[in-house]
Short mmCIF file of C-alpha atoms in Angstrom, two decimals:
data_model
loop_
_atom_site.label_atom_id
_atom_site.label_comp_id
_atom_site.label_asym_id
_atom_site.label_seq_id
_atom_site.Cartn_x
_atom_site.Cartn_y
_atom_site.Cartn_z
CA UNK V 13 -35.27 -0.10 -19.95
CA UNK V 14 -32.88 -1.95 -17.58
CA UNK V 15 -31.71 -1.40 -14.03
CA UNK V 16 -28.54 -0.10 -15.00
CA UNK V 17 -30.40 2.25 -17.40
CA UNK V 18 -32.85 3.69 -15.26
CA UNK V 19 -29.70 5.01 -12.71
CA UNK V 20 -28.46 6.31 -15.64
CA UNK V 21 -30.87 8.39 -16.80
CA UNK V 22 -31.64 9.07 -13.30
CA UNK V 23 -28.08 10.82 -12.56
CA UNK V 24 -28.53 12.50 -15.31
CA UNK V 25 -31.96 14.28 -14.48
CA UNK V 26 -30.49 15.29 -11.38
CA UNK V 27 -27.28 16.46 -12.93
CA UNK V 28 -29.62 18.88 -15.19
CA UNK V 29 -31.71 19.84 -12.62
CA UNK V 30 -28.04 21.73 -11.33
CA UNK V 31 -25.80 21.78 -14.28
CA UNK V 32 -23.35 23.73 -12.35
CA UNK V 33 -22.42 22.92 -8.69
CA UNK V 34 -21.35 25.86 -6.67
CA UNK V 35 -17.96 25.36 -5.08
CA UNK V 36 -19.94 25.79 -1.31
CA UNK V 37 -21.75 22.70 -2.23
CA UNK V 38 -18.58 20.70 -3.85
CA UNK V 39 -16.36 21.60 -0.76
CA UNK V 40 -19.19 20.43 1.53
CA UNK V 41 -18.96 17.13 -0.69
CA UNK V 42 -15.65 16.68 -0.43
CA UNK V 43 -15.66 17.41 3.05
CA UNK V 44 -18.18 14.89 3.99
CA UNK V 45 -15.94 12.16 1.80
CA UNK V 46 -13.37 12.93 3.99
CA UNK V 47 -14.92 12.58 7.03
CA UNK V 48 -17.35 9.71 6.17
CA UNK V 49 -13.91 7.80 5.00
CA UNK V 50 -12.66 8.65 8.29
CA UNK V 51 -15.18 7.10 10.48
CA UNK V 52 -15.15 3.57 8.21
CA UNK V 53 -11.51 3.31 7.67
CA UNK V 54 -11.44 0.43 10.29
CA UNK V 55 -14.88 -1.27 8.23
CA UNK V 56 -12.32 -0.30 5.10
CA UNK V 57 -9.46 -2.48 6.77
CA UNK V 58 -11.55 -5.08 7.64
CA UNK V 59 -13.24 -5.53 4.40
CA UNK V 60 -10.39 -5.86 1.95
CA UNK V 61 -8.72 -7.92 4.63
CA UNK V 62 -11.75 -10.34 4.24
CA UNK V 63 -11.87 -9.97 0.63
CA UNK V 64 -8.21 -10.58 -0.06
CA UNK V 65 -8.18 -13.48 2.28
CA UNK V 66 -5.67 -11.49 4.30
CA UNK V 67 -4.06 -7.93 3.79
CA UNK V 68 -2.85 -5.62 6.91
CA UNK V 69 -4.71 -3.28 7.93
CA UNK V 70 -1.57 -0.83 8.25
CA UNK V 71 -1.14 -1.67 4.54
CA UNK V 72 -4.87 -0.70 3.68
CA UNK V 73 -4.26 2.34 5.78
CA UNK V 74 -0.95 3.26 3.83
CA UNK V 75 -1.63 3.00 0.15
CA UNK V 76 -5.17 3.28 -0.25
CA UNK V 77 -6.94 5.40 2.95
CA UNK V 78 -3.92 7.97 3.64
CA UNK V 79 -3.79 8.99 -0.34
CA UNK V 80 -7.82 9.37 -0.59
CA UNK V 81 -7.71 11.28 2.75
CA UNK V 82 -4.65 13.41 1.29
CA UNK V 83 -5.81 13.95 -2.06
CA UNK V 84 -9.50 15.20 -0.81
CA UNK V 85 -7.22 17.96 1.27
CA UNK V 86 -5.55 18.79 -2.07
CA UNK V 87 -8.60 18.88 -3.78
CA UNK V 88 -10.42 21.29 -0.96
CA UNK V 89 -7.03 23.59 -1.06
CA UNK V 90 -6.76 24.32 -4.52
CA UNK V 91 -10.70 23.69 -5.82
CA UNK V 92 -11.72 27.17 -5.53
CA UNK V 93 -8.12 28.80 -7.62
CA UNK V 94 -9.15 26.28 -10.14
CA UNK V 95 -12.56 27.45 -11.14
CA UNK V 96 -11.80 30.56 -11.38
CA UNK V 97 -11.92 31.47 -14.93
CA UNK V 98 -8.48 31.82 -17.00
CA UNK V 99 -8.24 34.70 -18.95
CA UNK V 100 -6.89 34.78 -22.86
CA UNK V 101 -5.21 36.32 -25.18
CA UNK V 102 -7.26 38.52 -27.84
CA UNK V 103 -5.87 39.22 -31.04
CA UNK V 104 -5.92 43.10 -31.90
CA UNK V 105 -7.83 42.69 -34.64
CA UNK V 106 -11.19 41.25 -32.89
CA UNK V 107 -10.58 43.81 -29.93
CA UNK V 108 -12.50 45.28 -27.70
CA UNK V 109 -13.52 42.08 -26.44
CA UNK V 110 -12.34 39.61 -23.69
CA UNK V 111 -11.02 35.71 -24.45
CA UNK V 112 -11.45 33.60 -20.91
CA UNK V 113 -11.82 30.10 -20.21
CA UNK V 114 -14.81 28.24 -17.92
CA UNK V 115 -14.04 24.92 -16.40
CA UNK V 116 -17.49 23.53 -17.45
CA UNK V 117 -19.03 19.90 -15.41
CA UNK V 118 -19.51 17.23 -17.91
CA UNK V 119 -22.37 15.53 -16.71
CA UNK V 120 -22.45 11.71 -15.51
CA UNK V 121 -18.93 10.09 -15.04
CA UNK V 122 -18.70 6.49 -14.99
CA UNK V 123 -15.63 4.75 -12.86
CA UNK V 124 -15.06 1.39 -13.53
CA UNK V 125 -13.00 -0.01 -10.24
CA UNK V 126 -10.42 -2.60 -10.20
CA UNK V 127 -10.15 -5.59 -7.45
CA UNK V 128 -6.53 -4.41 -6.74
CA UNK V 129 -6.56 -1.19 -4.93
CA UNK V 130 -10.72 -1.71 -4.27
CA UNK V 131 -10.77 1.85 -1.98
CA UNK V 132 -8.55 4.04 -3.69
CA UNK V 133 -9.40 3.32 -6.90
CA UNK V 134 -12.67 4.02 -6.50
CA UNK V 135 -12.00 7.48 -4.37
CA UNK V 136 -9.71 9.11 -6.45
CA UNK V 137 -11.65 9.49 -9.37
CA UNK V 138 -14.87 9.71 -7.43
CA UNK V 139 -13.18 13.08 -5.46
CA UNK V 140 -12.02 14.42 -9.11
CA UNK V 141 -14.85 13.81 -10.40
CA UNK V 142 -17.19 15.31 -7.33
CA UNK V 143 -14.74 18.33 -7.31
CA UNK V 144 -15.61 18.52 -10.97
CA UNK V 145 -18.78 19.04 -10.56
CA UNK V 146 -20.17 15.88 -11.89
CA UNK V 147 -22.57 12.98 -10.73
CA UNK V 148 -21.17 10.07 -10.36
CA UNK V 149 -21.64 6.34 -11.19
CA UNK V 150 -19.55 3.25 -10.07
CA UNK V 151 -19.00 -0.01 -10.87
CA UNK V 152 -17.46 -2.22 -7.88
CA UNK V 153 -15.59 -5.40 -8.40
CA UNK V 154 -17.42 -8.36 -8.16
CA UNK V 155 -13.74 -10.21 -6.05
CA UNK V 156 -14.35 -7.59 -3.28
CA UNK V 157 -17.99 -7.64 -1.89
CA UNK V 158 -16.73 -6.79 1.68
CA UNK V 159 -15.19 -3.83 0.25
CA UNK V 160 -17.99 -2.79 -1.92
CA UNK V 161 -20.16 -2.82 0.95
CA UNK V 162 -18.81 0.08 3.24
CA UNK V 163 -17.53 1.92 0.33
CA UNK V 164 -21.38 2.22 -0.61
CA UNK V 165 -22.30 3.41 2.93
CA UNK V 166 -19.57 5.81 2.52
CA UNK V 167 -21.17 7.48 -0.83
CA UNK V 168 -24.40 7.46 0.64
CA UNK V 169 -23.68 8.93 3.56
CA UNK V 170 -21.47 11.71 2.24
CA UNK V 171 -22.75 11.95 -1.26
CA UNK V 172 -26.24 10.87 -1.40
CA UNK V 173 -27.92 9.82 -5.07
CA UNK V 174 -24.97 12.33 -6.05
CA UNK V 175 -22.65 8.91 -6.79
CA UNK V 176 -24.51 5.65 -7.67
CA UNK V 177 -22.67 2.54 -6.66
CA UNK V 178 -22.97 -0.44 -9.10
CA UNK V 179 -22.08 -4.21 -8.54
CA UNK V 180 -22.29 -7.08 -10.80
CA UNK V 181 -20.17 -9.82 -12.85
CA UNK V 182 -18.71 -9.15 -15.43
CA UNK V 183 -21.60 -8.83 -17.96
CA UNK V 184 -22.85 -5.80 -16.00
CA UNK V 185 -19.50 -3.71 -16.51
CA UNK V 186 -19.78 -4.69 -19.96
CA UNK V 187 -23.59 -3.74 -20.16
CA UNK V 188 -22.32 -0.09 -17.54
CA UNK V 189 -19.56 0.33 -20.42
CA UNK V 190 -22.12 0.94 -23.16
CA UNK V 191 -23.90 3.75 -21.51
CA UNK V 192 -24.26 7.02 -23.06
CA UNK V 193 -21.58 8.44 -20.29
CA UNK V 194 -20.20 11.89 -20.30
CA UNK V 195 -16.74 10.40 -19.84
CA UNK V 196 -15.76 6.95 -18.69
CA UNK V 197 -12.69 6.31 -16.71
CA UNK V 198 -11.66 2.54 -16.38
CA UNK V 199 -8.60 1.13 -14.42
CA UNK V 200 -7.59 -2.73 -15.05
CA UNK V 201 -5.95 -4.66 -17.67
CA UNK V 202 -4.94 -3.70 -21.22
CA UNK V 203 -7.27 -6.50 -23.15
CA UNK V 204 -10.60 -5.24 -21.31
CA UNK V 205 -9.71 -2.16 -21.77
CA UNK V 206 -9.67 -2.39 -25.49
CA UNK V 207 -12.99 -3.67 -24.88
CA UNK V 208 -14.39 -0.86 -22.66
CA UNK V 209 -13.02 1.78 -25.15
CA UNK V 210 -15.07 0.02 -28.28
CA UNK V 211 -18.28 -0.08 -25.98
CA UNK V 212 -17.65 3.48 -25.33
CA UNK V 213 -17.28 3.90 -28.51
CA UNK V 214 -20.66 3.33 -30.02
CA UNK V 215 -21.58 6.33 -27.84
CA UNK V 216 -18.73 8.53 -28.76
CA UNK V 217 -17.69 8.81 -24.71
CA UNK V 218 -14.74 9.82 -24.19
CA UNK V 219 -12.78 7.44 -22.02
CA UNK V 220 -10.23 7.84 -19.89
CA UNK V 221 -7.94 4.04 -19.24
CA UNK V 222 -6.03 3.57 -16.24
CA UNK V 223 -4.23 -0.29 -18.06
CA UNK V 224 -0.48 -1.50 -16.38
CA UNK V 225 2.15 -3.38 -18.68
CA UNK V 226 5.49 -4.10 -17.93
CA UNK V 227 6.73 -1.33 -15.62
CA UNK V 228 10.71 -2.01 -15.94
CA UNK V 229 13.32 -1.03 -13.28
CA UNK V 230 16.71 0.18 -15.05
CA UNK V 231 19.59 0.00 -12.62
CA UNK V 232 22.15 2.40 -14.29
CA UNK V 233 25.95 1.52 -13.47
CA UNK V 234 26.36 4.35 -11.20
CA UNK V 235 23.68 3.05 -8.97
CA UNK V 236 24.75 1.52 -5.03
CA UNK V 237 22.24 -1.93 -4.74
CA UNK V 238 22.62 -1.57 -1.24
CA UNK V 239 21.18 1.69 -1.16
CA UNK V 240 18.62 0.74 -3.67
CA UNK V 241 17.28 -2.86 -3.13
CA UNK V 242 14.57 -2.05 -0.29
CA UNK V 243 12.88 0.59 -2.83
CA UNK V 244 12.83 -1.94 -5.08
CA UNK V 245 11.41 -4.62 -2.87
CA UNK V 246 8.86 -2.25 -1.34
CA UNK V 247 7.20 -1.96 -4.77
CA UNK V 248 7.43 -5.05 -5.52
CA UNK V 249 6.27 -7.07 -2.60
CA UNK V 250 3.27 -4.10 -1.67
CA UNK V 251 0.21 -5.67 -2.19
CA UNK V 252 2.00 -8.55 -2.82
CA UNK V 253 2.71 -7.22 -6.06
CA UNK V 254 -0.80 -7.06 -6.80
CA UNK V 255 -0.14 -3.24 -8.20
CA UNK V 256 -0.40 -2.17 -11.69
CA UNK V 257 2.65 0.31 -11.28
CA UNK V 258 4.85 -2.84 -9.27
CA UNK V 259 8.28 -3.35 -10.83
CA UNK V 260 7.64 -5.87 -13.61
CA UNK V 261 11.60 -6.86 -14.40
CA UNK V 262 14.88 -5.45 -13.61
CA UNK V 263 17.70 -4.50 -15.91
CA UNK V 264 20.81 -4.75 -13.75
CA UNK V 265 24.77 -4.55 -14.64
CA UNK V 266 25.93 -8.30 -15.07
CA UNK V 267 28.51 -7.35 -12.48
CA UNK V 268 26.05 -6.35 -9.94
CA UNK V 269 23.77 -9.59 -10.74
CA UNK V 270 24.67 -10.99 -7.49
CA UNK V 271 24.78 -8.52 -5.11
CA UNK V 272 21.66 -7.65 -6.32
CA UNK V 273 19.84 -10.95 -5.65
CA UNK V 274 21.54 -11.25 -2.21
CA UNK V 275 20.59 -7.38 -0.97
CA UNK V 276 16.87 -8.43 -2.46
CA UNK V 277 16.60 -11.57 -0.07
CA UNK V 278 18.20 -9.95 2.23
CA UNK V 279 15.58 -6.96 2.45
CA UNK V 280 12.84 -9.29 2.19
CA UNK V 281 13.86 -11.19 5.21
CA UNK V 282 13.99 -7.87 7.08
CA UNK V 283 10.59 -6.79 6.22
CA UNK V 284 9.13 -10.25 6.48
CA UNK V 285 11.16 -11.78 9.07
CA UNK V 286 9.04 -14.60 9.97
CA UNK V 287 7.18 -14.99 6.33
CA UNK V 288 4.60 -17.69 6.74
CA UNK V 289 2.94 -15.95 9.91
CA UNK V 290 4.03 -12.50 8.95
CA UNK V 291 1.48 -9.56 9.71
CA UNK V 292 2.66 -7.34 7.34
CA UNK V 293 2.50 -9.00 4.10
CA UNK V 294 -0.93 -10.01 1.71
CA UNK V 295 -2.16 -12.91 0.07
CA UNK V 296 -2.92 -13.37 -3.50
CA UNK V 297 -6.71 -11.92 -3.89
CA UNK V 298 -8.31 -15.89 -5.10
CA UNK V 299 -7.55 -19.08 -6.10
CA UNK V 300 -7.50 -18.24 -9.64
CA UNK V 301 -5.01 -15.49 -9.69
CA UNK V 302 -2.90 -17.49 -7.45
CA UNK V 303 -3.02 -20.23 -9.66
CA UNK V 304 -2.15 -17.98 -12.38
CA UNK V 305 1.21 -16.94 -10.43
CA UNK V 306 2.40 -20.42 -9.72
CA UNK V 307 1.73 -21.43 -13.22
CA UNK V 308 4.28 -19.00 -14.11
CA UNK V 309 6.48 -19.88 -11.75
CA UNK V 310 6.58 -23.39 -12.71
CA UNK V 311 6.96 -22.71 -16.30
CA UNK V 312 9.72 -20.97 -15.80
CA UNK V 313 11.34 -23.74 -13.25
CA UNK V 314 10.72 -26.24 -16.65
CA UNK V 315 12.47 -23.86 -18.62
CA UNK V 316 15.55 -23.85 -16.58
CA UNK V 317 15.77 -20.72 -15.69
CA UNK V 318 16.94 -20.03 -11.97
CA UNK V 319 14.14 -19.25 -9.52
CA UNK V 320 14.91 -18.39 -5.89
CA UNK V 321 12.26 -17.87 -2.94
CA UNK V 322 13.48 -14.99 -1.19
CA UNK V 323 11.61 -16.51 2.16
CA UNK V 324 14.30 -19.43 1.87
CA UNK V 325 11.08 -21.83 1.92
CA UNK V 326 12.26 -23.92 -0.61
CA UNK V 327 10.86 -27.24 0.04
CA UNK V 328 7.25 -27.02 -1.53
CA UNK V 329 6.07 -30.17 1.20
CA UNK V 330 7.18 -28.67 4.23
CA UNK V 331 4.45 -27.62 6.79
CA UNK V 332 5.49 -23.94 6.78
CA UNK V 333 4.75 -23.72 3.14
CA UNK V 334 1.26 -25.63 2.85
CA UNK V 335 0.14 -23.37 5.70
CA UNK V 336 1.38 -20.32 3.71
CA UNK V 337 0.48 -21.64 0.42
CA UNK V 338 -3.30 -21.97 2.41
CA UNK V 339 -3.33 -18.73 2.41
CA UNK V 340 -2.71 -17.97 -0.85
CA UNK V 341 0.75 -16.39 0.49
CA UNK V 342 3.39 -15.96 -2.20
CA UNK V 343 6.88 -14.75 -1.38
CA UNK V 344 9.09 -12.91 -3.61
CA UNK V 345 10.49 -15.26 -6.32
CA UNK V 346 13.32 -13.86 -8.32
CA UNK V 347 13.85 -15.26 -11.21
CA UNK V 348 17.21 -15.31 -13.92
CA UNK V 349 17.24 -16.52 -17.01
CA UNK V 350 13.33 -16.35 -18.08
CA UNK V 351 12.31 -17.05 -21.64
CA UNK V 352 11.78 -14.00 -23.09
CA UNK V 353 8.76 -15.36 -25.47
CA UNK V 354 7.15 -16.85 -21.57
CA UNK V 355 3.81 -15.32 -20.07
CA UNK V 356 6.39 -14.10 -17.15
CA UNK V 357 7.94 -11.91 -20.00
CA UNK V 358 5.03 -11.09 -21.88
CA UNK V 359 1.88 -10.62 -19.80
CA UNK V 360 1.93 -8.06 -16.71
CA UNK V 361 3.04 -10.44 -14.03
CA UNK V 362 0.36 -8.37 -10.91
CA UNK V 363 2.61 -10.75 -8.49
CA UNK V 364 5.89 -11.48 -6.14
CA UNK V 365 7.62 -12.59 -9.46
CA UNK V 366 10.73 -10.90 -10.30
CA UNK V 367 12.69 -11.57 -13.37
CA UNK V 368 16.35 -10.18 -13.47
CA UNK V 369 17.74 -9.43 -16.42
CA UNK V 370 21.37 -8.66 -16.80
CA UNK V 371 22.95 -6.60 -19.33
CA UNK V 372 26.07 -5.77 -20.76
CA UNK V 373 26.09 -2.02 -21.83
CA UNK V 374 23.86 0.73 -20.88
CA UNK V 375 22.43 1.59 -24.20
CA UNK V 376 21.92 -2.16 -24.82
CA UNK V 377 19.54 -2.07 -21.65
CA UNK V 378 17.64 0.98 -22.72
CA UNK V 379 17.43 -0.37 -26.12
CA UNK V 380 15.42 -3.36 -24.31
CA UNK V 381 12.75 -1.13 -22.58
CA UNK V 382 12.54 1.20 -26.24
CA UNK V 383 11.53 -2.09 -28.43
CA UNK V 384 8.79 -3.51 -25.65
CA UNK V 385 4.85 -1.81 -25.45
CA UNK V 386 5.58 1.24 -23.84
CA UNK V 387 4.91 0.64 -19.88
CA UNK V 388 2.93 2.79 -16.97
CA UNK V 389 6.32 3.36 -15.53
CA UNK V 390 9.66 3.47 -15.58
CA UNK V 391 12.21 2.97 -12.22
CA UNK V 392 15.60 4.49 -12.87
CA UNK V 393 18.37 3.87 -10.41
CA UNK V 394 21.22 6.95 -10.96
CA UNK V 395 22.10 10.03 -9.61
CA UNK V 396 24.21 10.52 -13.01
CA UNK V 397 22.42 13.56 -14.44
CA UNK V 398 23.41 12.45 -17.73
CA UNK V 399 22.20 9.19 -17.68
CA UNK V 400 18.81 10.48 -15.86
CA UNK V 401 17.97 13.04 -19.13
CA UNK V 402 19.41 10.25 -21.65
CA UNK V 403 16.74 8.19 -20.18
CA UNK V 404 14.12 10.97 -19.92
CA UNK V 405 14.38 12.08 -23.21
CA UNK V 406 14.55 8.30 -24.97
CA UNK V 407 11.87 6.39 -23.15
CA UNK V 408 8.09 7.19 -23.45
CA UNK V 409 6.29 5.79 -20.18
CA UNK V 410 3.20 6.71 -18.38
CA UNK V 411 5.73 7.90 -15.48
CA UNK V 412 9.10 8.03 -13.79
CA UNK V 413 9.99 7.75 -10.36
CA UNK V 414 13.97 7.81 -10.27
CA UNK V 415 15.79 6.18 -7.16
CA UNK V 416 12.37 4.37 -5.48
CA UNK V 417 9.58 2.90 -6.77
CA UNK V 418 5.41 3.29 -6.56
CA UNK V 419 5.90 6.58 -4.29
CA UNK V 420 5.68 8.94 -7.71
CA UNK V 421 2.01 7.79 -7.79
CA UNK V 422 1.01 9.13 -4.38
CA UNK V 423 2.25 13.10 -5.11
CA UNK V 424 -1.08 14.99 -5.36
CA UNK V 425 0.46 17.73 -7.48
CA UNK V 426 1.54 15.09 -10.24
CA UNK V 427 -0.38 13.66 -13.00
CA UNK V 428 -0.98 10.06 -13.02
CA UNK V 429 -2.02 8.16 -16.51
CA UNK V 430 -0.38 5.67 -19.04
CA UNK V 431 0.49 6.19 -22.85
CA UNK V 432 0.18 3.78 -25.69
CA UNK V 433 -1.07 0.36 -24.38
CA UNK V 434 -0.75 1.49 -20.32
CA UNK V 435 -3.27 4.08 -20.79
CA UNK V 436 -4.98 7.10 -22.18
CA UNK V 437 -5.09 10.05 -20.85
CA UNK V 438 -4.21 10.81 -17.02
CA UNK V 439 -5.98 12.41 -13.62
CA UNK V 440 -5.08 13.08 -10.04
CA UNK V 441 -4.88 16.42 -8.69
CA UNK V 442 -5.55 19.44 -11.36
CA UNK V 443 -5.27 17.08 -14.35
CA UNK V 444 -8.40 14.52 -12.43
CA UNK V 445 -10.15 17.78 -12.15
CA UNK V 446 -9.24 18.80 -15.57
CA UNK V 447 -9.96 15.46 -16.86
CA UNK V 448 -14.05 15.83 -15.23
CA UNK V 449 -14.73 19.14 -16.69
CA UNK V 450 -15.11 20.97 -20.18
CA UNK V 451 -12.68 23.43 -20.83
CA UNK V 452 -15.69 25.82 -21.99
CA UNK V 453 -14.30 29.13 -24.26
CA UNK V 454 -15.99 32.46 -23.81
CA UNK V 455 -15.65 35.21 -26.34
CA UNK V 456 -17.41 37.74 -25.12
CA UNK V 457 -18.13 41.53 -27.43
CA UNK V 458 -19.07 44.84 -26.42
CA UNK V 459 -21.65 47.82 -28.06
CA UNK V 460 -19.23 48.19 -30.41
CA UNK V 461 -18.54 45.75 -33.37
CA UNK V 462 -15.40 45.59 -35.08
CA UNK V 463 -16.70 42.49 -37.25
CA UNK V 464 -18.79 44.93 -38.89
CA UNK V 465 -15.92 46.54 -41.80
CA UNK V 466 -15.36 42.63 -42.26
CA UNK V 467 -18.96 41.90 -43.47
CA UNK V 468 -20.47 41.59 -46.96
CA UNK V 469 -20.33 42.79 -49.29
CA UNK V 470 -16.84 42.04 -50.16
CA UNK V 471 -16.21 44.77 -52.79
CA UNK V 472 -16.01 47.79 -50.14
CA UNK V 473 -12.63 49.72 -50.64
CA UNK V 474 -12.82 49.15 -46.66
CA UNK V 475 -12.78 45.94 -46.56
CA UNK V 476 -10.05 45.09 -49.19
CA UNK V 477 -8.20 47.76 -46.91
CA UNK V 478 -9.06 45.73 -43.91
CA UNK V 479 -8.33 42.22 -45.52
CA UNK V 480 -4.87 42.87 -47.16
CA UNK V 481 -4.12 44.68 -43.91
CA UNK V 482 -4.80 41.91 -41.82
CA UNK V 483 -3.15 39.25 -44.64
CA UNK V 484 0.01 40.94 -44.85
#
């Protein structure tokens, strides 16, 4: 038996030894998350800032420690009206007796974490799946060893050997995939996801997959781009794009093509005023992935379509941009006129690369986003009511945010999952807690048994009485 295996089987002694957590002892869990988070989120900041090669701490503080701090205080307000049992319906005919639901723990949940969003990503399922009622198991990126390291003080110190914390290469996350898990949730990219659900699989676990895709903005013809290009660039250039809900491509009016692109430069020169020594903005996480973005980026220079650096650092030998480029610093790029069979319009770009794509009508532009793999989600720019349930009603995406972008992902009280080839199946808030337990049914009899006039043998008078009664 391996490493890996032992913890396994491990977690799930100790989950047997207390199959059912009381909510005193989850809320004390939770509560110890939330304070043990507390006293590292400076060791938090630090780390990913060292793993990334430079990210803000007010950036780490923003989108990954303020929504695991405010989705533990969801999770402590509303634990206790969720495990109450739900009563059900009985049909007359099997009365007396009560219908009524138990939220049951699963077991062992395994959480596969991505390099992108290193705390959160590994928080907000672990708090689901705490609140649940579960043990937990979690496999760390091998890109953010800084990270991994006070995240695993954290567990200990708030959770104990209730949450194992796993690090390896890739061949451990495929060898942590083919446990016998009682669910298995894994956030990253579409092709290793097919690969985690097959490993899963063999096992029958169900999975839950947290994948990306091309998450398209759709500027409607009612929308104002000067009232709407900083909530584009926000989610864009967060992370330095590094997010797998981050605008992928905008559909814009062809009329509004170039106020667009100059309200998008614009912007980013007001967040990032002095780009190459900015504070505010992150590099690309290693040399591969920033290898990966350039590629792109010069492909699509070959192809002719126009690229322009939003930074206005458009001579690739100047000083500024070897010192940026040292960094693995990429500005936002927008780019017109991409091939549309190009890895920029194919793969999920995870980078400051924006293509624009212009469009002539309205439905042509929805049309576009119906006949591509349907995405995690879906910007819409328009306060037309019409156009807002035209698009609700004829797109299927993991989620919308209408008139900003990334913020739907941060509401505690919304569900948070892809459909198709951006995910399966969703958590956050009820649904993460939903997703971690059993929905258990209890039908539950008295002294007296009606089931009895329905028993053999079938020839009673009674029971034809009964039967074409109950048939008619």
């Amino acid at each position: 038996m391996s490493a890996l295996e032992l913890q396994f089987q491990q977690q799930k002694h100790a989950f047997n030894l207390c199959p059912y957590p009381e909510y005193s002892q989850r809320q004390q869990q939770l509560k110890a998350l939330r304070q043990a988070i507390e006293q590292h989120s400076a060791a938090l900041c630090a780390a990913t800032s060292s793993d990334f090669g430079y990210r803000s701490s007010d950036e780490t503080r923003l989108l990954e420690i303020m929504p695991a701090l405010s989705g533990i205080d969801y999770h402590l307000k509303h634990l206790k009206s969720w495990l109450k049992p739900e009563k059900r319906h009985v049909h007359y005919s099997f009365m007396p007796a009560s219908n009524r639901v138990m939220q049951q723990p699963l077991g062992v949940v395994g959480i596969i974490v991505p390099w992108n969003y290193p705390v959160y990503l590994a928080l907000g399922p672990l708090m689901a799946a705490i609140a649940a009622g579960n043990k937990a198991m979690l496999k760390l990126s091998e890109y953010t060893p800084a990270t991994n390291k006070v995240l695993s003080q954290i567990c200990q110190q708030a959770l104990g050997t209730d949450a194992m914390v796993i690090e390896g290469d890739a061949d451990i996350a495929a060898a942590f995939s083919r446990l016998p898990f009682d669910h298995l949730l894994f956030t990253g990219s579409t092709a290793v996801g097919r690969k985690v659900m097959q490993a899963a699989a063999a096992n029958l676990t169900p999975v839950t997959l947290e994948l990306g895709g091309k998450s398209p903005v759709l500027i409607a013809p009612d929308a104002e781009i000067k009232h709407i290009a900083k909530r584009i660039l926000f989610g864009k250039t967060a992370n330095a794009g590094q997010t797998c809900v981050a605008p992928d491509y905008v559909l814009v009016p062809k009329a509004k093509l170039e106020l667009l692109i100059t309200e998008l430069c614009q912007a980013f020169k007001d967040f990032y005023p002095d780009f190459a020594t900015t504070p505010d903005y992150s590099s690309v996480i290693n040399t591969s992935q920033y290898q990966r973005l350039t590629a792109m980026l010069e492909l699509a220079i070959q192809s002719d379509a126009t690229v322009i650096d939003c930074s206005g650092q458009r001579d690739s030998n100047s000083k500024d941009s070897e010192a940026t480029n040292s960094k693995r610093r990429l500005a936002l790029h927008l780019i017109i006129g991409a091939d549309d069979k190009s890895n920029l319009m194919e793969q999920e770009i995870f980078g400051p690369l924006l293509p624009l794509i212009p469009y002539d009508t309205f439905d042509n532009a929805l049309l576009y986003i119906q006949q591509r793999p349907r995405p995690l989600a879906l910007y819409l720019m328009s306060n037309d009511k019409a156009t807002v349930q035209q698009v609700l009603r004829q797109t299927h995406v993991g989620g919308v945010c209408i008139n900003d972008t990334l913020v739907h992902v941060a509401q505690d009280d919304l569900p948070f999952g892809g459909i198709g080839p951006s995910g399966l199946g969703n958590y956050h808030g009820k649904e993460g807690f939903m997703r971690f337990s059993h929905q258990k049914a209890i039908h539950k009899k008295g002294r007296f048994n009606s089931g009895r006039f329905i028993y053999p043998p079938f020839n009673r008078k009674v029971f034809k009485a009964i039967l074409s009664w109950l048939t008619r």
